[in-house]
Coordinates of N, CA and C in Angstrom, one line a residue:
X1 N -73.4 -37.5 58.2 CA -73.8 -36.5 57.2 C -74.0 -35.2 57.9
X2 N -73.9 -34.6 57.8 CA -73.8 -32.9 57.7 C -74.8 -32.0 57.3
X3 N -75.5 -31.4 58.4 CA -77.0 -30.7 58.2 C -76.3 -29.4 58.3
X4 N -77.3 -28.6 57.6 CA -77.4 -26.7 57.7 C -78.5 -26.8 57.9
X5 N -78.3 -25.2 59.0 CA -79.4 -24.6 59.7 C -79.6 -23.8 58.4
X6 N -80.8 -23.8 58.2 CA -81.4 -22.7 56.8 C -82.3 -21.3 58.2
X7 N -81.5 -20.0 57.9 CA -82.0 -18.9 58.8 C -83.9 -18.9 58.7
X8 N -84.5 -18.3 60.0 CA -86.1 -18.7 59.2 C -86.3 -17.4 58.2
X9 N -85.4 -16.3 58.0 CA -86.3 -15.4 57.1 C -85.7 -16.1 55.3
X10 N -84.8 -16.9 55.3 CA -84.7 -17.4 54.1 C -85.9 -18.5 54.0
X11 N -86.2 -18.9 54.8 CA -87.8 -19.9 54.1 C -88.9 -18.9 54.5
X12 N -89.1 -17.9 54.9 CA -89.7 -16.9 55.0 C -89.9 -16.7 53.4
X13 N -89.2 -15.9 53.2 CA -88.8 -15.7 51.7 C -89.0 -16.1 50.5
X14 N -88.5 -17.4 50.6 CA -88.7 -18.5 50.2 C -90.6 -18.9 49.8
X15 N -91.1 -18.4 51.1 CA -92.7 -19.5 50.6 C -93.4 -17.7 50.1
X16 N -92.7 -16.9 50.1 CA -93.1 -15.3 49.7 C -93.1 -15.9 48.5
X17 N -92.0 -16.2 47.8 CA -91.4 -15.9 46.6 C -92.4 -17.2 45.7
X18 N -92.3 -18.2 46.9 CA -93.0 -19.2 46.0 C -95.2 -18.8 45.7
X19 N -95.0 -18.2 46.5 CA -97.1 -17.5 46.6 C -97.1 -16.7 45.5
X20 N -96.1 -15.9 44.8 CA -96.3 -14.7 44.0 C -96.5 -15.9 42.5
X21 N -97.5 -15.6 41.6 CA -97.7 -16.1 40.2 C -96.4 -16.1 39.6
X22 N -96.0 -16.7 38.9 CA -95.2 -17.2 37.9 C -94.9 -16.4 36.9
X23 N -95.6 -15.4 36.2 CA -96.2 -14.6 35.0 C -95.5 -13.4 36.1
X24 N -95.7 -13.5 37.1 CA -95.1 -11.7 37.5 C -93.4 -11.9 37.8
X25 N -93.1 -12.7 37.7 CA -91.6 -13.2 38.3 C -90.6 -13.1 37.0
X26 N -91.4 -13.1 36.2 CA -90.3 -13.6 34.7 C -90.3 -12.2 33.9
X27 N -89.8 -12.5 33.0 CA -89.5 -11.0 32.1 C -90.3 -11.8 30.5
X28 N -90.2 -10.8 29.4 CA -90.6 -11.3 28.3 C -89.8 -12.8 28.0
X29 N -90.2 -14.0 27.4 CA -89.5 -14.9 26.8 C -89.4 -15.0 25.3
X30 N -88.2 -15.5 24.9 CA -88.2 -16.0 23.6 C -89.1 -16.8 23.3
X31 N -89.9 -16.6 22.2 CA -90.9 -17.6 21.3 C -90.1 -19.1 21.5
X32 N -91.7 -19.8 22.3 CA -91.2 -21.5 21.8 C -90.6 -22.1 20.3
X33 N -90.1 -22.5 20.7 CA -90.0 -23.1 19.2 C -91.0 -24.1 19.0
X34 N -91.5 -24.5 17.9 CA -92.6 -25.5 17.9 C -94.2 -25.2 17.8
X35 N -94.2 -23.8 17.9 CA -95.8 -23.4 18.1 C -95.7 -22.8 16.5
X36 N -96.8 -22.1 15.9 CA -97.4 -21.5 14.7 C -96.4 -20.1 14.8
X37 N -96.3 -19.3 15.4 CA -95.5 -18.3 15.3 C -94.0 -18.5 15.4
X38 N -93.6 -19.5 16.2 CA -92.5 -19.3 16.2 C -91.6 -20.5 14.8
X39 N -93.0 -21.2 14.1 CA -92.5 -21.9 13.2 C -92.1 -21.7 11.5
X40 N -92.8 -19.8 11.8 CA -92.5 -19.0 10.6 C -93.9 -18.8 10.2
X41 N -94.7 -18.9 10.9 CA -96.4 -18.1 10.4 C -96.3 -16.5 10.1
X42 N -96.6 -16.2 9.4 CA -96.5 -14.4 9.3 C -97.7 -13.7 10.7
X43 N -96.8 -12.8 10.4 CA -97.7 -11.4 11.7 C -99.2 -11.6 11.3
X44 N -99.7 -11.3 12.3 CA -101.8 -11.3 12.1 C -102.1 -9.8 12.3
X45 N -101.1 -9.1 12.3 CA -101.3 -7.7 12.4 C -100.1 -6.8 13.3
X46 N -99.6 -5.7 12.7 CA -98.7 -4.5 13.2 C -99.3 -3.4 14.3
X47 N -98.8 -3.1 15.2 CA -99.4 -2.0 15.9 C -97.7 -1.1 15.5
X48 N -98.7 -0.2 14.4 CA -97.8 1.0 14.2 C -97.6 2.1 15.2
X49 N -96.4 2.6 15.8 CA -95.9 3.4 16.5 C -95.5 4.5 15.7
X50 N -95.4 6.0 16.5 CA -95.0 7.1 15.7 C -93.7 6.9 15.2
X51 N -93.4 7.7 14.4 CA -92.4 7.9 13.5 C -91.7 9.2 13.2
X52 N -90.5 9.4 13.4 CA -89.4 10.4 13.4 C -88.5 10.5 12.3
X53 N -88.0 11.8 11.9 CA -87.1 11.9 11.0 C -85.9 11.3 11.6
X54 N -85.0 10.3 10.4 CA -83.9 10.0 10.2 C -83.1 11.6 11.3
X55 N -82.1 11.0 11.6 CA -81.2 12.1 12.4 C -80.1 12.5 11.5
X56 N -79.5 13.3 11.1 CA -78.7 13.7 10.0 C -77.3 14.1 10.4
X57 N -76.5 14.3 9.9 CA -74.8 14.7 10.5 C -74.2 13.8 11.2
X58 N -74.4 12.5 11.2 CA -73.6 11.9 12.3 C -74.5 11.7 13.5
X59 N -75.5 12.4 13.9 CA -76.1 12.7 14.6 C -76.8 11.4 15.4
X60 N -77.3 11.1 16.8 CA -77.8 9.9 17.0 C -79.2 9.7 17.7
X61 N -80.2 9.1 17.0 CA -82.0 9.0 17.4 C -81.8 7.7 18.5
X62 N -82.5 8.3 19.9 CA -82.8 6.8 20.7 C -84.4 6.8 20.5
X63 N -85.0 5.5 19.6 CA -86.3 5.8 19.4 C -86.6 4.1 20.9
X64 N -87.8 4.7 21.0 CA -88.5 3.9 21.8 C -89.4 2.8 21.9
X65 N -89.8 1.9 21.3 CA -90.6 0.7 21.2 C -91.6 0.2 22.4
X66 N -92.8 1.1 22.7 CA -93.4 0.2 23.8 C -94.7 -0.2 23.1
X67 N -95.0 -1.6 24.0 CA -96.2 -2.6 23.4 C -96.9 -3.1 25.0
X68 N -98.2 -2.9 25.1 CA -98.9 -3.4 26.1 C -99.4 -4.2 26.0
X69 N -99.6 -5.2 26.4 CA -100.5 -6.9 26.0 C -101.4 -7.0 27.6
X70 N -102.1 -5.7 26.7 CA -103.7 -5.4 27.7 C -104.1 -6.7 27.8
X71 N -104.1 -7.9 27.4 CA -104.8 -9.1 27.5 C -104.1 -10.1 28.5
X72 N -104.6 -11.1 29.6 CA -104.6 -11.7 30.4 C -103.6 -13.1 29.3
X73 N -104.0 -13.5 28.6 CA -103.2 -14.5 27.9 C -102.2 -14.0 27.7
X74 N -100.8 -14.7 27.3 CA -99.9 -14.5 27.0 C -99.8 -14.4 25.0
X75 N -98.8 -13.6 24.6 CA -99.0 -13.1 23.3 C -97.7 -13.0 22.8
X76 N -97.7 -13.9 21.6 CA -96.2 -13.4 21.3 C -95.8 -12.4 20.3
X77 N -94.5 -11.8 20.3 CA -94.7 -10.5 19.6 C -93.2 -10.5 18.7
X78 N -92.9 -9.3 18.5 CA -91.9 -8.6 17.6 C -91.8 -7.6 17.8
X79 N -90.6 -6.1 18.3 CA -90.2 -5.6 18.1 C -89.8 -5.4 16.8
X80 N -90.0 -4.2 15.8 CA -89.0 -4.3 14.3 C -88.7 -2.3 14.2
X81 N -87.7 -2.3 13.4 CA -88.0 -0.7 13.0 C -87.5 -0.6 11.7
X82 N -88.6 0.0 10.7 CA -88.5 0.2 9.9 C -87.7 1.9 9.4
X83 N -86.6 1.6 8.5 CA -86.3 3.4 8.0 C -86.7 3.3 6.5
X84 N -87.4 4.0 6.4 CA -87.8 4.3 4.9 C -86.7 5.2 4.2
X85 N -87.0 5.4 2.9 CA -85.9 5.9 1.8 C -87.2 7.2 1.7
X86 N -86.3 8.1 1.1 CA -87.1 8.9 0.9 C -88.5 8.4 -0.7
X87 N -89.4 8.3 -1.0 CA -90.3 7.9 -1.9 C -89.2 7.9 -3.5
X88 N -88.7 8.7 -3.9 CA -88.5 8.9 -5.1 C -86.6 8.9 -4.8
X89 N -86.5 8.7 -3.9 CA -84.8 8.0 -3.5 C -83.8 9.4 -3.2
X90 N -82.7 9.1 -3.2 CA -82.1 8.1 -3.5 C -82.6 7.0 -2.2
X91 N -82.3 6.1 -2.1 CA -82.3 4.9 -1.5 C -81.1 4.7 -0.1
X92 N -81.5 4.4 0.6 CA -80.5 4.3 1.6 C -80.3 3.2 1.6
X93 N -78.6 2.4 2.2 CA -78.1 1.7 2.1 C -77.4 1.4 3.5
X94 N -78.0 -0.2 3.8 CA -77.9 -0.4 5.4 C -76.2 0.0 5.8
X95 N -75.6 -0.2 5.1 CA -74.2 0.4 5.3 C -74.0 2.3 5.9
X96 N -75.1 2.8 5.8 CA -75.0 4.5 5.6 C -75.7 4.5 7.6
X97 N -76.5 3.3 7.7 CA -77.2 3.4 9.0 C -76.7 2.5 10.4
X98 N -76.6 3.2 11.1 CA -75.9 1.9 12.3 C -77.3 1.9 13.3
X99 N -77.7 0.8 13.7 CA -79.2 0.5 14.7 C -78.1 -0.6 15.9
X100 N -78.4 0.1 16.8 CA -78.3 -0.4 18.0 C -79.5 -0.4 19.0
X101 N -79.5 -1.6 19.6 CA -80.5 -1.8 20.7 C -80.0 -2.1 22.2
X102 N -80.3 -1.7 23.2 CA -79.7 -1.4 24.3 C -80.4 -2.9 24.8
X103 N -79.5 -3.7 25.5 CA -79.3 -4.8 25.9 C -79.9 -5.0 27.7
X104 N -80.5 -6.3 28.0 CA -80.5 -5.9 29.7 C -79.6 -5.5 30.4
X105 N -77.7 -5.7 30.0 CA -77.1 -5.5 30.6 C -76.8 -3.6 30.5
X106 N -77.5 -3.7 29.9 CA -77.0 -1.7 29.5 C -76.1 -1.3 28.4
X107 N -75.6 -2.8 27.7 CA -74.4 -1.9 26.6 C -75.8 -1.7 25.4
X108 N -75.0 -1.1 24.2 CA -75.7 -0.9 23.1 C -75.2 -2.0 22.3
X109 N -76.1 -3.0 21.4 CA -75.3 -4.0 20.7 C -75.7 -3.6 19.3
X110 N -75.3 -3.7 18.3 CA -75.7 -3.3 17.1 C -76.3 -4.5 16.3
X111 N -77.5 -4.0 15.3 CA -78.6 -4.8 15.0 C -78.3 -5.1 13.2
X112 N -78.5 -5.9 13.3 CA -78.2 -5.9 11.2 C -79.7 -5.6 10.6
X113 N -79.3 -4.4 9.8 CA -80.2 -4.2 9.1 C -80.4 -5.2 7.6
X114 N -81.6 -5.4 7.0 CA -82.1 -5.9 5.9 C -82.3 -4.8 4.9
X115 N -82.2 -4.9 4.1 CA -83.0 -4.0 2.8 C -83.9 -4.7 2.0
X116 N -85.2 -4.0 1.6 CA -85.8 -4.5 0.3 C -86.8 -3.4 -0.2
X117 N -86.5 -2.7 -1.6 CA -87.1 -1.8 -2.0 C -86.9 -0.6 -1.5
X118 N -86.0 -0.1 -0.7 CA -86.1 1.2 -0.4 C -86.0 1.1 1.3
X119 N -86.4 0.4 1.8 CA -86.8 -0.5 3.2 C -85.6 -1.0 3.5
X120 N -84.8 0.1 4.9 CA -83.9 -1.2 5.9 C -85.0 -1.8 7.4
X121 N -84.6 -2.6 7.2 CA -85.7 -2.9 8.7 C -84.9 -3.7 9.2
X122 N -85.1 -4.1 10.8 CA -85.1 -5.6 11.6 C -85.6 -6.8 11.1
X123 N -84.9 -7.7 11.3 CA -86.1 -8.9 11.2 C -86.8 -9.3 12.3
X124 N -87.9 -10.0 11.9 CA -88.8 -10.0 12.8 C -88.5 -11.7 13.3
X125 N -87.9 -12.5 13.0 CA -87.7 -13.8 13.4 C -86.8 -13.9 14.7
X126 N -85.9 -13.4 15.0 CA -84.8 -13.0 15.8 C -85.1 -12.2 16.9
X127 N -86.7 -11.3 17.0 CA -87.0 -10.6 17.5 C -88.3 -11.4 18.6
X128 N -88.7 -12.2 18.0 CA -89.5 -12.5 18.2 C -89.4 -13.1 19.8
X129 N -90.7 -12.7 20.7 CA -90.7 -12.7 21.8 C -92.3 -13.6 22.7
X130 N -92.2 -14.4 24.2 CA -93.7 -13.9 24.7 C -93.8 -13.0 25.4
X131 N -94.5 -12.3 25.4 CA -95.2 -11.0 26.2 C -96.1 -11.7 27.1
X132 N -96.3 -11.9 28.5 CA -97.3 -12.4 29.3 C -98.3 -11.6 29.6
X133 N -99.5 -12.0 29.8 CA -100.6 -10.7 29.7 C -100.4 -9.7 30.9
X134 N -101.0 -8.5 30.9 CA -101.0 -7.6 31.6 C -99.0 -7.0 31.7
X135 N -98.4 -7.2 31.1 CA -96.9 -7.0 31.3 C -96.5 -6.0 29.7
X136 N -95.9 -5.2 30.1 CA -95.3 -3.9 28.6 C -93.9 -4.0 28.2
X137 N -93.3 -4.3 26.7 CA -92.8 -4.6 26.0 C -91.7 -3.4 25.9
X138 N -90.6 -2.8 26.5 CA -90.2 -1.9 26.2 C -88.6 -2.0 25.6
X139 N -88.2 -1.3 24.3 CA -86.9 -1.6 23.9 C -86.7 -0.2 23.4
X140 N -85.5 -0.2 23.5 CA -84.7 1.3 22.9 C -83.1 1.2 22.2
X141 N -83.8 1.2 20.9 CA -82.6 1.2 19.6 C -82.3 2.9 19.3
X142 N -81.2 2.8 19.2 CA -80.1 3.9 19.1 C -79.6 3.8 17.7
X143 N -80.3 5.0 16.7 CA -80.0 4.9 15.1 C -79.2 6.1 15.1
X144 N -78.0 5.8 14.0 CA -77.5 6.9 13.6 C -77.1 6.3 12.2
X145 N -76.7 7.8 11.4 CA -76.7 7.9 10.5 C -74.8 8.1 10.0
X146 N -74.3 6.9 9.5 CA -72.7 6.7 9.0 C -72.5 7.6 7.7
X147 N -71.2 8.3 8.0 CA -70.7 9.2 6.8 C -71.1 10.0 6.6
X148 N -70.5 10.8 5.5 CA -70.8 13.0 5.8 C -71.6 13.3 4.8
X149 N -72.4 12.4 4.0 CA -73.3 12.8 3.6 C -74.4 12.5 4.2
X150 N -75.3 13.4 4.5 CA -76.3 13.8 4.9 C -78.1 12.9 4.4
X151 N -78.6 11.6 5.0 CA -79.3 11.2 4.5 C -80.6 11.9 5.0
X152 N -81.8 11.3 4.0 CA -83.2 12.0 4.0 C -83.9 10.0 4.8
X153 N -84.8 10.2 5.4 CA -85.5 9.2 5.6 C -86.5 9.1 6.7
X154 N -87.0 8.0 7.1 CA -88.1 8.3 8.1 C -88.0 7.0 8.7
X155 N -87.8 7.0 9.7 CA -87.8 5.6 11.3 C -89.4 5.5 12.0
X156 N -89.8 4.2 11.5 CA -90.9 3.6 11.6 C -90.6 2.5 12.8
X157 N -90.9 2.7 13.9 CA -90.9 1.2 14.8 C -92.4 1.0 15.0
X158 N -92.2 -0.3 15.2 CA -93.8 -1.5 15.0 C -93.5 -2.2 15.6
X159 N -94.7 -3.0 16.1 CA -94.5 -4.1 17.1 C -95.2 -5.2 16.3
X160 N -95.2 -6.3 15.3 CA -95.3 -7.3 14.5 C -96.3 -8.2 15.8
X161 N -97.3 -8.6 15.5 CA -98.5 -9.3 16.8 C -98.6 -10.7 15.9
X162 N -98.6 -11.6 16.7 CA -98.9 -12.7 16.3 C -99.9 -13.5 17.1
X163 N -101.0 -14.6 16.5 CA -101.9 -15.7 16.8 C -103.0 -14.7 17.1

């Protein structure tokens, strides 16, 4: 049978990598399946983020999404962004809006919007994430606005908190 010399700074490394916590090693995870939130429980509360005018002419908004899970437990969350219609309309139509979210690899992937009432948003099931405590939540969707007429509206991103 056939042995390798393993160099010492790879087990060096090695019992580094193994001493460092678990929780600082990983990135956000997708929601278990099988727990209360991830089995379709509604949000227990929104942490509303500022809000920007729709960008007009073709034009293109990179809006920002950060969430801090100041708490030591782990937390599962939601990214969502809401574009409102103007109050008294006309109504926008997810077709008039393109929402892209910038991916880990760095491309931009495009997001499907929902409508209801005047409301295009994200869904929040799809989104849905764990946040480990002490670790911040950061995403950046890239909205623009499709066709030469010129829409009115307002880009709401929120972070949907769950348990």
């Amino acid at each position: 049978m056939r042995t390798r010399k393993i160099p010492r700074r790879s087990v060096a490394l090695a019992a580094a990598v193994a001493a460092v916590p678990t929780a600082l090693l990983t990135a956000p995870a997708q929601a278990a399946t099988g727990t209360a939130a991830a089995a379709g429980a509604p949000p227990t509360g929104f942490v509303e983020l500022p809000t920007s005018p729709l960008p007009r002419d073709d034009a293109q908004r990179v809006v920002t999404v950060t969430y801090r899970n100041d708490s030591s437990a782990d937390r599962t969350v939601a990214p969502q962004i809401l574009i409102e219609s103007p109050q008294n309309g006309p109504f926008l139509d997810p077709s008039s809006i393109r929402l892209e979210v910038l991916s880990p690899d760095g491309h931009w992937r495009t997001t499907p919007l929902a409508s209801q009432t005047g409301t295009l948003y994200t869904k929040l099931v799809p989104a849905k994430l764990v946040l480990h405590g002490h670790h911040t939540l950061t995403e950046r969707y890239r909205v623009t606005v499709v066709g030469a007429a010129p829409a009115q509206g307002t880009v709401e991103p929120r972070v949907a908190l769950y348990g």
